[in-house]
Amino acid sequence: MNVVICIKQIPDTTNVRIDRKTNNLVREGVPSIINADDLRALELGAKFKEEFGAKIYVITMGPPQAKEALKDAIAFGLDEAILISDRVFAGSDTLATTYVLSQSIKKIEEETGHVDLVLTGKQAADGDTGQVGPGIATRLNFALGAYIMKLDEIDLKNQVISAIRRLDRGFEKVKIKMPALLTIMSDINEPRYPDLPNLIHSIKYEPRVWNYKDIDADSKKCGFFGSPTQVVRANIPPARKGGDIVSKNDDPNIAADKLIEALKKFKNARLIETLRPLIEGDL
Ligand SMILES: Cc1cc2nc3c(=O)[nH]c(=O)nc-3n(C[C@H](O)[C@H](O)[C@H](O)COP(=O)(O)OP(=O)(O)OC[C@H]3O[C@@H](n4cnc5c(N)ncnc54)[C@H](O)[C@@H]3O)c2cc1C
C-alpha cells in the first residue's frame, strides 16, 4: 500500500498581515508550523505503516524553507519526503496548486507503480478554502472522501475503506473504493510525539526536491500564469469585543434572566430553535 500525504506549512500566528499591493498574506519573518489537520493525516500515515507496512510519502509545495515541515513529518516515522519547489510555482491559486500536487503524485505513481491513497487536511488554517483535497482527487480521478472524522476499516484485499464523514447536521457512514483521496478532520486522532530514534533520523534527513520539469508540469498551468483567481481586496475583520459576562457568582435567578436576554439577541437560527422552549419559558 502506497500512501501520499500532502502537508502545508502555514504561518504560526493569529496576527495575519496582508501585502497591500498583492493582497496576499505576508509570510516573511513569521514562524511556520504544519497545518493542524495535516498533523492528523501524518498520524494516520504512521498507523498505516505500523499496521499494514504501508510506504508513506509526504509532499509539500512551497519555498525552500518548507523543507523544515517535511523533516518534522519524517519524525512521525514515515518513509520519504519531497519538496515541490520552483519559482515557476509562485503566485499559484488553488487551481494551480492542485495541478502541481497532482503532477507530483503522478510522478510518485510512476516511480512506485501505484498510489492507493492520498491524504490531505480538510482545510489549511491560512488559505482556508478546503479546495485542494477535492481538486487533487478530481485531477487524479480518485474517489473522494471529504471531511473524514473516523476510519472504521481498511480492507486491503477488496481495496475498500469504511469511514465516517462529517456532514453539516450529522454524520455519514461511507465505503470508498481505492484509489482514493481522504480529507482529514482534526478530531480523527491525536498526533503522537516523535520518539527519539525517529527524531534523530528526521534531523539528519534531507528531503528530495522536485522542480516543475521533474514533475513534467506545463509552466503555463503553474504560478501566476496558471491562476485565474484574482484577489480584488482583502480585509482583516475588526477584533471582537468581549460580550456581557454571566458570572457564576451572580444570583442564579439574575444570572438566568441575563442569559435568556443574551440568547434572545443571538442570531443563530439553529441554536434559537433548540433553545426556544427555554427562552419562551416552557422548561
Ligand atoms: C492569486 C493568488 C496568488 C497566490 N500566491 C501564493 C504564493 O505566491 N505563495 C503561496 O504560498 N500561496 C499563494 N497563494 C495561496 C495558495 O493558492 C493557497 O495557499 C493554496 O492553493 C492552498 O489553498 P488553501 O490554503 O485554501 O488550502 P486548503 O484547500 O484549505 O488546504 C487543504 C489541504 O490541502 C493540502 N495543501 C494545501 N496547500 C498545500 C501545499 N502547498 N502543499 C501540499 N499540500 C497542500 C493540505 O493537506 C491542506 O490541509 C495564492 C492564492 C491566490 C488566490
mmCIF file of C-alpha atoms and ligand atoms in Angstrom:
data_model
loop_
_atom_site.group_PDB
_atom_site.id
_atom_site.type_symbol
_atom_site.label_atom_id
_atom_site.label_comp_id
_atom_site.label_asym_id
_atom_site.label_seq_id
_atom_site.Cartn_x
_atom_site.Cartn_y
_atom_site.Cartn_z
ATOM 1 C CA MET A 1 0.000 0.000 0.000
ATOM 2 C CA ASN A 2 1.493 3.326 -1.083
ATOM 3 C CA VAL A 3 0.152 6.463 0.566
ATOM 4 C CA VAL A 4 0.917 10.104 -0.260
ATOM 5 C CA ILE A 5 0.252 12.756 2.397
ATOM 6 C CA CYS A 6 0.073 16.401 1.328
ATOM 7 C CA ILE A 7 1.043 18.832 4.064
ATOM 8 C CA LYS A 8 1.087 22.607 4.122
ATOM 9 C CA GLN A 9 3.416 24.825 6.107
ATOM 10 C CA ILE A 10 1.439 27.763 7.476
ATOM 11 C CA PRO A 11 2.332 30.902 9.471
ATOM 12 C CA ASP A 12 2.186 30.314 13.238
ATOM 13 C CA THR A 13 0.312 33.496 14.023
ATOM 14 C CA THR A 14 -3.142 34.852 14.603
ATOM 15 C CA ASN A 15 -1.822 38.296 13.691
ATOM 16 C CA VAL A 16 -2.152 37.920 9.913
ATOM 17 C CA ARG A 17 -0.716 40.739 7.789
ATOM 18 C CA ILE A 18 -1.701 41.362 4.180
ATOM 19 C CA ASP A 19 0.529 42.809 1.456
ATOM 20 C CA ARG A 20 -1.474 45.825 0.247
ATOM 21 C CA LYS A 21 -0.008 45.578 -3.284
ATOM 22 C CA THR A 22 -0.641 41.887 -3.964
ATOM 23 C CA ASN A 23 -3.426 41.277 -1.411
ATOM 24 C CA ASN A 24 -1.546 38.089 -0.411
ATOM 25 C CA LEU A 25 -0.532 37.029 3.098
ATOM 26 C CA VAL A 26 2.819 38.333 4.338
ATOM 27 C CA ARG A 27 4.765 35.175 5.271
ATOM 28 C CA GLU A 28 8.263 36.653 5.674
ATOM 29 C CA GLY A 29 9.573 36.826 9.234
ATOM 30 C CA VAL A 30 6.682 34.768 10.609
ATOM 31 C CA PRO A 31 7.487 31.389 12.233
ATOM 32 C CA SER A 32 5.890 28.423 10.473
ATOM 33 C CA ILE A 33 4.175 25.224 11.582
ATOM 34 C CA ILE A 34 2.478 22.247 9.921
ATOM 35 C CA ASN A 35 -1.260 22.818 9.441
ATOM 36 C CA ALA A 36 -3.198 21.111 12.285
ATOM 37 C CA ASP A 37 -5.378 18.839 10.082
ATOM 38 C CA ASP A 38 -2.231 17.691 8.243
ATOM 39 C CA LEU A 39 -0.632 16.540 11.519
ATOM 40 C CA ARG A 40 -3.629 14.193 11.895
ATOM 41 C CA ALA A 41 -3.028 12.895 8.368
ATOM 42 C CA LEU A 42 0.618 12.234 9.323
ATOM 43 C CA GLU A 43 -0.523 10.327 12.416
ATOM 44 C CA LEU A 44 -2.785 8.183 10.202
ATOM 45 C CA GLY A 45 0.173 7.563 7.900
ATOM 46 C CA ALA A 46 2.272 6.388 10.863
ATOM 47 C CA LYS A 47 -0.538 3.984 11.885
ATOM 48 C CA PHE A 48 -0.865 2.600 8.310
ATOM 49 C CA LYS A 49 2.869 1.923 8.332
ATOM 50 C CA GLU A 50 2.663 0.090 11.665
ATOM 51 C CA GLU A 51 -0.493 -1.891 10.785
ATOM 52 C CA PHE A 52 -0.087 -2.654 7.079
ATOM 53 C CA GLY A 53 3.584 -1.951 6.364
ATOM 54 C CA ALA A 54 2.410 0.832 4.050
ATOM 55 C CA LYS A 55 5.003 3.030 2.370
ATOM 56 C CA ILE A 56 4.314 6.666 3.207
ATOM 57 C CA TYR A 57 5.404 9.626 1.087
ATOM 58 C CA VAL A 58 4.969 13.205 2.308
ATOM 59 C CA ILE A 59 4.925 16.105 -0.130
ATOM 60 C CA THR A 60 4.556 19.841 0.111
ATOM 61 C CA MET A 61 4.616 22.589 -2.485
ATOM 62 C CA GLY A 62 6.383 25.608 -1.062
ATOM 63 C CA PRO A 63 9.531 27.693 -0.784
ATOM 64 C CA PRO A 64 12.894 26.126 0.274
ATOM 65 C CA GLN A 65 12.147 26.703 3.988
ATOM 66 C CA ALA A 66 9.178 24.302 3.723
ATOM 67 C CA LYS A 67 11.854 21.546 3.975
ATOM 68 C CA GLU A 68 11.626 22.047 7.745
ATOM 69 C CA ALA A 69 7.967 20.965 7.735
ATOM 70 C CA LEU A 70 8.943 17.834 5.780
ATOM 71 C CA LYS A 71 11.693 16.979 8.271
ATOM 72 C CA ASP A 72 9.139 17.332 11.101
ATOM 73 C CA ALA A 73 6.836 14.994 9.149
ATOM 74 C CA ILE A 74 9.589 12.379 8.799
ATOM 75 C CA ALA A 75 9.828 12.379 12.621
ATOM 76 C CA PHE A 76 6.463 10.523 12.570
ATOM 77 C CA GLY A 77 8.477 7.523 11.307
ATOM 78 C CA LEU A 78 7.457 7.945 7.649
ATOM 79 C CA ASP A 79 9.438 6.856 4.608
ATOM 80 C CA GLU A 80 10.067 9.687 2.191
ATOM 81 C CA ALA A 81 9.534 13.432 1.934
ATOM 82 C CA ILE A 82 9.639 15.512 -1.228
ATOM 83 C CA LEU A 83 9.640 19.294 -1.533
ATOM 84 C CA ILE A 84 7.980 20.572 -4.709
ATOM 85 C CA SER A 85 9.630 23.926 -5.214
ATOM 86 C CA ASP A 86 10.282 26.209 -8.161
ATOM 87 C CA ARG A 87 9.980 29.956 -8.831
ATOM 88 C CA VAL A 88 7.511 28.979 -11.570
ATOM 89 C CA PHE A 89 5.040 27.984 -8.799
ATOM 90 C CA ALA A 90 4.981 31.480 -7.185
ATOM 91 C CA GLY A 91 1.522 33.059 -7.258
ATOM 92 C CA SER A 92 -0.339 29.733 -7.526
ATOM 93 C CA ASP A 93 -4.020 29.842 -6.582
ATOM 94 C CA THR A 94 -5.829 26.634 -5.608
ATOM 95 C CA LEU A 95 -6.303 25.562 -9.258
ATOM 96 C CA ALA A 96 -2.558 25.778 -9.961
ATOM 97 C CA THR A 97 -1.705 24.246 -6.561
ATOM 98 C CA THR A 98 -3.862 21.181 -7.263
ATOM 99 C CA TYR A 99 -2.235 20.886 -10.697
ATOM 100 C CA VAL A 100 1.303 20.901 -9.245
ATOM 101 C CA LEU A 101 0.428 18.491 -6.421
ATOM 102 C CA SER A 102 -1.396 16.059 -8.723
ATOM 103 C CA GLN A 103 1.547 16.080 -11.185
ATOM 104 C CA SER A 104 3.824 15.255 -8.207
ATOM 105 C CA ILE A 105 1.570 12.362 -7.135
ATOM 106 C CA LYS A 106 1.597 11.054 -10.724
ATOM 107 C CA LYS A 107 5.411 11.120 -10.602
ATOM 108 C CA ILE A 108 5.369 9.053 -7.368
ATOM 109 C CA GLU A 109 2.931 6.690 -9.101
ATOM 110 C CA GLU A 110 5.402 6.354 -11.981
ATOM 111 C CA GLU A 111 8.274 5.581 -9.572
ATOM 112 C CA THR A 112 6.379 3.096 -7.396
ATOM 113 C CA GLY A 113 3.870 1.552 -9.805
ATOM 114 C CA HIS A 114 0.783 2.626 -7.823
ATOM 115 C CA VAL A 115 -0.581 5.137 -5.303
ATOM 116 C CA ASP A 116 -3.510 3.707 -3.353
ATOM 117 C CA LEU A 117 -4.378 6.559 -1.059
ATOM 118 C CA VAL A 118 -3.794 10.305 -0.821
ATOM 119 C CA LEU A 119 -4.434 12.160 2.447
ATOM 120 C CA THR A 120 -4.846 15.905 2.837
ATOM 121 C CA GLY A 121 -6.108 18.022 5.682
ATOM 122 C CA LYS A 122 -9.711 19.175 5.466
ATOM 123 C CA GLN A 123 -8.614 22.790 5.354
ATOM 124 C CA ALA A 124 -5.494 24.934 5.740
ATOM 125 C CA ALA A 125 -5.774 27.435 8.585
ATOM 126 C CA ASP A 126 -4.336 30.283 6.471
ATOM 127 C CA GLY A 127 -5.803 29.985 2.943
ATOM 128 C CA ASP A 128 -8.902 28.278 4.373
ATOM 129 C CA THR A 129 -10.578 27.282 1.098
ATOM 130 C CA GLY A 130 -10.769 23.493 1.604
ATOM 131 C CA GLN A 131 -10.423 23.172 -2.186
ATOM 132 C CA VAL A 132 -7.045 21.477 -2.520
ATOM 133 C CA GLY A 133 -8.031 17.908 -1.491
ATOM 134 C CA PRO A 134 -11.131 17.718 -3.725
ATOM 135 C CA GLY A 135 -9.192 19.418 -6.545
ATOM 136 C CA ILE A 136 -6.425 16.780 -6.473
ATOM 137 C CA ALA A 137 -8.976 13.931 -6.319
ATOM 138 C CA THR A 138 -10.713 15.335 -9.410
ATOM 139 C CA ARG A 139 -7.468 15.715 -11.350
ATOM 140 C CA LEU A 140 -6.319 12.170 -10.463
ATOM 141 C CA ASN A 141 -9.788 10.702 -10.976
ATOM 142 C CA PHE A 142 -9.606 9.211 -7.443
ATOM 143 C CA ALA A 143 -12.683 8.579 -5.286
ATOM 144 C CA LEU A 144 -13.108 11.406 -2.765
ATOM 145 C CA GLY A 145 -13.925 11.002 0.925
ATOM 146 C CA ALA A 146 -14.193 14.536 2.299
ATOM 147 C CA TYR A 147 -14.468 15.548 5.991
ATOM 148 C CA ILE A 148 -13.351 12.139 7.318
ATOM 149 C CA MET A 149 -13.595 12.035 11.121
ATOM 150 C CA LYS A 150 -13.193 8.268 11.729
ATOM 151 C CA LEU A 151 -11.746 5.312 9.840
ATOM 152 C CA ASP A 152 -13.540 2.047 10.633
ATOM 153 C CA GLU A 153 -11.711 -0.385 8.388
ATOM 154 C CA ILE A 154 -9.277 -0.599 5.517
ATOM 155 C CA ASP A 155 -9.988 -3.766 3.542
ATOM 156 C CA LEU A 156 -6.815 -4.121 1.501
ATOM 157 C CA LYS A 157 -7.985 -7.307 -0.234
ATOM 158 C CA ASN A 158 -11.053 -5.610 -1.736
ATOM 159 C CA GLN A 159 -9.446 -2.142 -1.753
ATOM 160 C CA VAL A 160 -12.320 -0.582 0.230
ATOM 161 C CA ILE A 161 -12.161 1.985 3.039
ATOM 162 C CA SER A 162 -15.051 2.180 5.545
ATOM 163 C CA ALA A 163 -15.193 5.565 7.212
ATOM 164 C CA ILE A 164 -17.403 8.148 8.870
ATOM 165 C CA ARG A 165 -17.583 11.635 7.418
ATOM 166 C CA ARG A 166 -18.955 14.777 8.982
ATOM 167 C CA LEU A 167 -21.978 16.452 7.415
ATOM 168 C CA ASP A 168 -23.435 19.843 8.238
ATOM 169 C CA ARG A 169 -26.042 18.292 10.503
ATOM 170 C CA GLY A 170 -24.748 14.842 11.344
ATOM 171 C CA PHE A 171 -22.541 12.024 10.139
ATOM 172 C CA GLU A 172 -22.443 9.664 7.189
ATOM 173 C CA LYS A 173 -21.035 6.131 7.055
ATOM 174 C CA VAL A 174 -19.326 5.587 3.705
ATOM 175 C CA LYS A 175 -17.445 2.914 1.797
ATOM 176 C CA ILE A 176 -14.821 4.327 -0.540
ATOM 177 C CA LYS A 177 -13.114 2.346 -3.271
ATOM 178 C CA MET A 178 -9.382 2.847 -3.609
ATOM 179 C CA PRO A 179 -7.514 4.595 -5.177
ATOM 180 C CA ALA A 180 -8.991 7.344 -3.032
ATOM 181 C CA LEU A 181 -8.265 10.725 -1.533
ATOM 182 C CA LEU A 182 -9.441 11.490 2.001
ATOM 183 C CA THR A 183 -9.585 14.949 3.547
ATOM 184 C CA ILE A 184 -8.957 14.565 7.269
ATOM 185 C CA MET A 185 -10.674 16.389 10.133
ATOM 186 C CA SER A 186 -8.780 17.365 13.261
ATOM 187 C CA ASP A 187 -10.907 15.219 15.595
ATOM 188 C CA ILE A 188 -9.855 11.927 13.924
ATOM 189 C CA ASN A 189 -6.860 11.343 16.254
ATOM 190 C CA GLU A 190 -4.193 12.936 18.448
ATOM 191 C CA PRO A 191 -0.816 13.272 16.693
ATOM 192 C CA ARG A 192 1.992 11.468 18.518
ATOM 193 C CA TYR A 193 5.153 12.974 19.959
ATOM 194 C CA PRO A 194 8.027 11.590 17.866
ATOM 195 C CA ASP A 195 10.242 9.057 19.630
ATOM 196 C CA LEU A 196 13.971 9.721 19.947
ATOM 197 C CA PRO A 197 15.284 7.496 17.087
ATOM 198 C CA ASN A 198 12.778 9.000 14.620
ATOM 199 C CA LEU A 199 13.558 12.493 15.873
ATOM 200 C CA ILE A 200 17.301 11.978 15.329
ATOM 201 C CA HIS A 201 16.624 10.457 11.885
ATOM 202 C CA SER A 202 14.459 13.467 10.936
ATOM 203 C CA ILE A 203 17.177 15.953 11.910
ATOM 204 C CA LYS A 204 19.667 14.266 9.562
ATOM 205 C CA TYR A 205 17.088 13.597 6.824
ATOM 206 C CA GLU A 206 17.330 15.622 3.574
ATOM 207 C CA PRO A 207 14.076 15.700 1.560
ATOM 208 C CA ARG A 208 14.308 15.322 -2.209
ATOM 209 C CA VAL A 209 13.449 18.486 -4.171
ATOM 210 C CA TRP A 210 11.479 18.423 -7.426
ATOM 211 C CA ASN A 211 11.118 21.386 -9.778
ATOM 212 C CA TYR A 212 8.480 21.856 -12.474
ATOM 213 C CA LYS A 213 10.464 19.845 -15.023
ATOM 214 C CA ASP A 214 10.863 16.917 -12.607
ATOM 215 C CA ILE A 215 7.085 16.586 -12.334
ATOM 216 C CA ASP A 216 6.576 17.114 -16.065
ATOM 217 C CA ALA A 217 4.424 20.195 -15.432
ATOM 218 C CA ASP A 218 3.304 22.692 -18.054
ATOM 219 C CA SER A 219 4.663 26.022 -16.735
ATOM 220 C CA LYS A 220 1.583 27.800 -18.158
ATOM 221 C CA LYS A 221 -0.600 25.863 -15.721
ATOM 222 C CA CYS A 222 1.534 26.847 -12.689
ATOM 223 C CA GLY A 223 2.002 30.040 -10.678
ATOM 224 C CA PHE A 224 0.647 33.392 -11.894
ATOM 225 C CA PHE A 225 0.064 32.128 -15.444
ATOM 226 C CA GLY A 226 -1.972 29.141 -14.317
ATOM 227 C CA SER A 227 -4.040 31.036 -11.745
ATOM 228 C CA PRO A 228 -7.334 32.552 -12.851
ATOM 229 C CA THR A 229 -8.096 33.801 -9.304
ATOM 230 C CA GLN A 230 -7.533 37.497 -8.635
ATOM 231 C CA VAL A 231 -7.752 38.787 -5.095
ATOM 232 C CA VAL A 232 -9.550 42.106 -5.509
ATOM 233 C CA ARG A 233 -9.483 43.149 -1.863
ATOM 234 C CA ALA A 234 -8.660 41.540 1.452
ATOM 235 C CA ASN A 235 -9.771 42.882 4.811
ATOM 236 C CA ILE A 236 -8.959 41.855 8.340
ATOM 237 C CA PRO A 237 -12.168 41.768 10.384
ATOM 238 C CA PRO A 238 -12.243 44.096 13.407
ATOM 239 C CA ALA A 239 -11.203 42.477 16.689
ATOM 240 C CA ARG A 240 -14.224 41.068 18.534
ATOM 241 C CA LYS A 241 -15.248 42.888 21.691
ATOM 242 C CA GLY A 242 -15.969 40.793 24.745
ATOM 243 C CA GLY A 243 -19.670 40.295 25.462
ATOM 244 C CA ASP A 244 -21.587 40.557 28.745
ATOM 245 C CA ILE A 245 -20.349 38.074 31.303
ATOM 246 C CA VAL A 246 -22.790 35.978 33.283
ATOM 247 C CA SER A 247 -20.753 35.123 36.335
ATOM 248 C CA LYS A 248 -21.158 32.028 38.461
ATOM 249 C CA ASN A 249 -21.035 34.429 41.420
ATOM 250 C CA ASP A 250 -24.262 36.172 40.295
ATOM 251 C CA ASP A 251 -27.548 35.349 41.999
ATOM 252 C CA PRO A 252 -28.836 32.295 39.985
ATOM 253 C CA ASN A 253 -32.183 33.982 39.153
ATOM 254 C CA ILE A 254 -30.482 37.151 37.923
ATOM 255 C CA ALA A 255 -27.894 35.076 36.035
ATOM 256 C CA ALA A 256 -30.632 33.018 34.327
ATOM 257 C CA ASP A 257 -32.543 36.186 33.288
ATOM 258 C CA LYS A 258 -29.325 37.728 31.902
ATOM 259 C CA LEU A 259 -28.559 34.546 29.973
ATOM 260 C CA ILE A 260 -32.042 34.351 28.445
ATOM 261 C CA GLU A 261 -31.873 38.027 27.397
ATOM 262 C CA ALA A 262 -28.468 37.369 25.792
ATOM 263 C CA LEU A 263 -29.770 34.294 23.950
ATOM 264 C CA LYS A 264 -32.767 36.243 22.595
ATOM 265 C CA LYS A 265 -30.325 38.623 20.868
ATOM 266 C CA PHE A 266 -28.369 35.738 19.372
ATOM 267 C CA LYS A 267 -28.933 35.311 15.637
ATOM 268 C CA ASN A 268 -28.008 31.641 15.117
ATOM 269 C CA ALA A 269 -31.279 30.141 13.843
ATOM 270 C CA ARG A 270 -30.408 26.519 14.705
ATOM 271 C CA LEU A 271 -29.427 27.350 18.274
ATOM 272 C CA ILE A 272 -32.515 29.509 18.744
ATOM 273 C CA GLU A 273 -34.712 26.597 17.569
ATOM 274 C CA THR A 274 -33.037 24.243 20.063
ATOM 275 C CA LEU A 275 -33.332 26.699 22.912
ATOM 276 C CA ARG A 276 -36.793 28.101 22.060
ATOM 277 C CA PRO A 277 -38.611 26.153 24.822
ATOM 278 C CA LEU A 278 -36.152 27.517 27.374
ATOM 279 C CA ILE A 279 -36.371 31.083 26.064
ATOM 280 C CA GLU A 280 -40.156 31.000 25.902
ATOM 281 C CA GLY A 281 -40.366 29.591 29.414
ATOM 282 C CA ASP A 282 -41.632 26.106 28.581
ATOM 283 C CA LEU A 283 -38.893 24.346 30.535
HETATM 284 C C1 LIG B 1 -3.949 34.898 -6.697
HETATM 285 C C2 LIG B 1 -3.319 34.045 -5.639
HETATM 286 C C3 LIG B 1 -1.921 34.018 -5.524
HETATM 287 C C4 LIG B 1 -1.320 33.222 -4.532
HETATM 288 N N1 LIG B 1 0.040 33.207 -4.433
HETATM 289 C C5 LIG B 1 0.645 32.446 -3.490
HETATM 290 C C6 LIG B 1 2.062 32.409 -3.376
HETATM 291 O O1 LIG B 1 2.789 33.061 -4.128
HETATM 292 N N2 LIG B 1 2.604 31.633 -2.388
HETATM 293 C C7 LIG B 1 1.819 30.888 -1.548
HETATM 294 O O2 LIG B 1 2.357 30.207 -0.670
HETATM 295 N N3 LIG B 1 0.475 30.907 -1.643
HETATM 296 C C8 LIG B 1 -0.134 31.655 -2.601
HETATM 297 N N4 LIG B 1 -1.485 31.676 -2.684
HETATM 298 C C9 LIG B 1 -2.256 30.842 -1.780
HETATM 299 C C10 LIG B 1 -2.327 29.428 -2.344
HETATM 300 O O3 LIG B 1 -3.069 29.398 -3.522
HETATM 301 C C11 LIG B 1 -3.019 28.533 -1.328
HETATM 302 O O4 LIG B 1 -2.291 28.587 -0.126
HETATM 303 C C12 LIG B 1 -3.041 27.092 -1.788
HETATM 304 O O5 LIG B 1 -3.701 26.957 -3.028
HETATM 305 C C13 LIG B 1 -3.770 26.224 -0.795
HETATM 306 O O6 LIG B 1 -5.049 26.726 -0.577
HETATM 307 P P1 LIG B 1 -5.659 26.711 0.860
HETATM 308 O O7 LIG B 1 -4.680 27.329 1.790
HETATM 309 O O8 LIG B 1 -7.031 27.248 0.808
HETATM 310 O O9 LIG B 1 -5.679 25.144 1.200
HETATM 311 P P2 LIG B 1 -6.894 24.178 1.571
HETATM 312 O O10 LIG B 1 -7.580 23.733 0.335
HETATM 313 O O11 LIG B 1 -7.736 24.739 2.659
HETATM 314 O O12 LIG B 1 -5.976 23.001 2.143
HETATM 315 C C14 LIG B 1 -6.484 21.698 2.365
HETATM 316 C C15 LIG B 1 -5.324 20.740 2.454
HETATM 317 O O13 LIG B 1 -4.647 20.667 1.194
HETATM 318 C C16 LIG B 1 -3.260 20.405 1.401
HETATM 319 N N5 LIG B 1 -2.466 21.524 0.866
HETATM 320 C C17 LIG B 1 -2.823 22.811 0.692
HETATM 321 N N6 LIG B 1 -1.807 23.518 0.178
HETATM 322 C C18 LIG B 1 -0.769 22.649 0.039
HETATM 323 C C19 LIG B 1 0.571 22.770 -0.430
HETATM 324 N N7 LIG B 1 1.069 23.953 -0.860
HETATM 325 N N8 LIG B 1 1.345 21.670 -0.445
HETATM 326 C C20 LIG B 1 0.858 20.454 -0.036
HETATM 327 N N9 LIG B 1 -0.395 20.287 0.425
HETATM 328 C C21 LIG B 1 -1.194 21.372 0.458
HETATM 329 C C22 LIG B 1 -3.064 20.289 2.912
HETATM 330 O O14 LIG B 1 -3.196 18.935 3.278
HETATM 331 C C23 LIG B 1 -4.238 21.099 3.447
HETATM 332 O O15 LIG B 1 -4.619 20.717 4.761
HETATM 333 C C24 LIG B 1 -2.117 32.462 -3.651
HETATM 334 C C25 LIG B 1 -3.507 32.489 -3.765
HETATM 335 C C26 LIG B 1 -4.111 33.268 -4.752
HETATM 336 C C27 LIG B 1 -5.613 33.287 -4.858
#
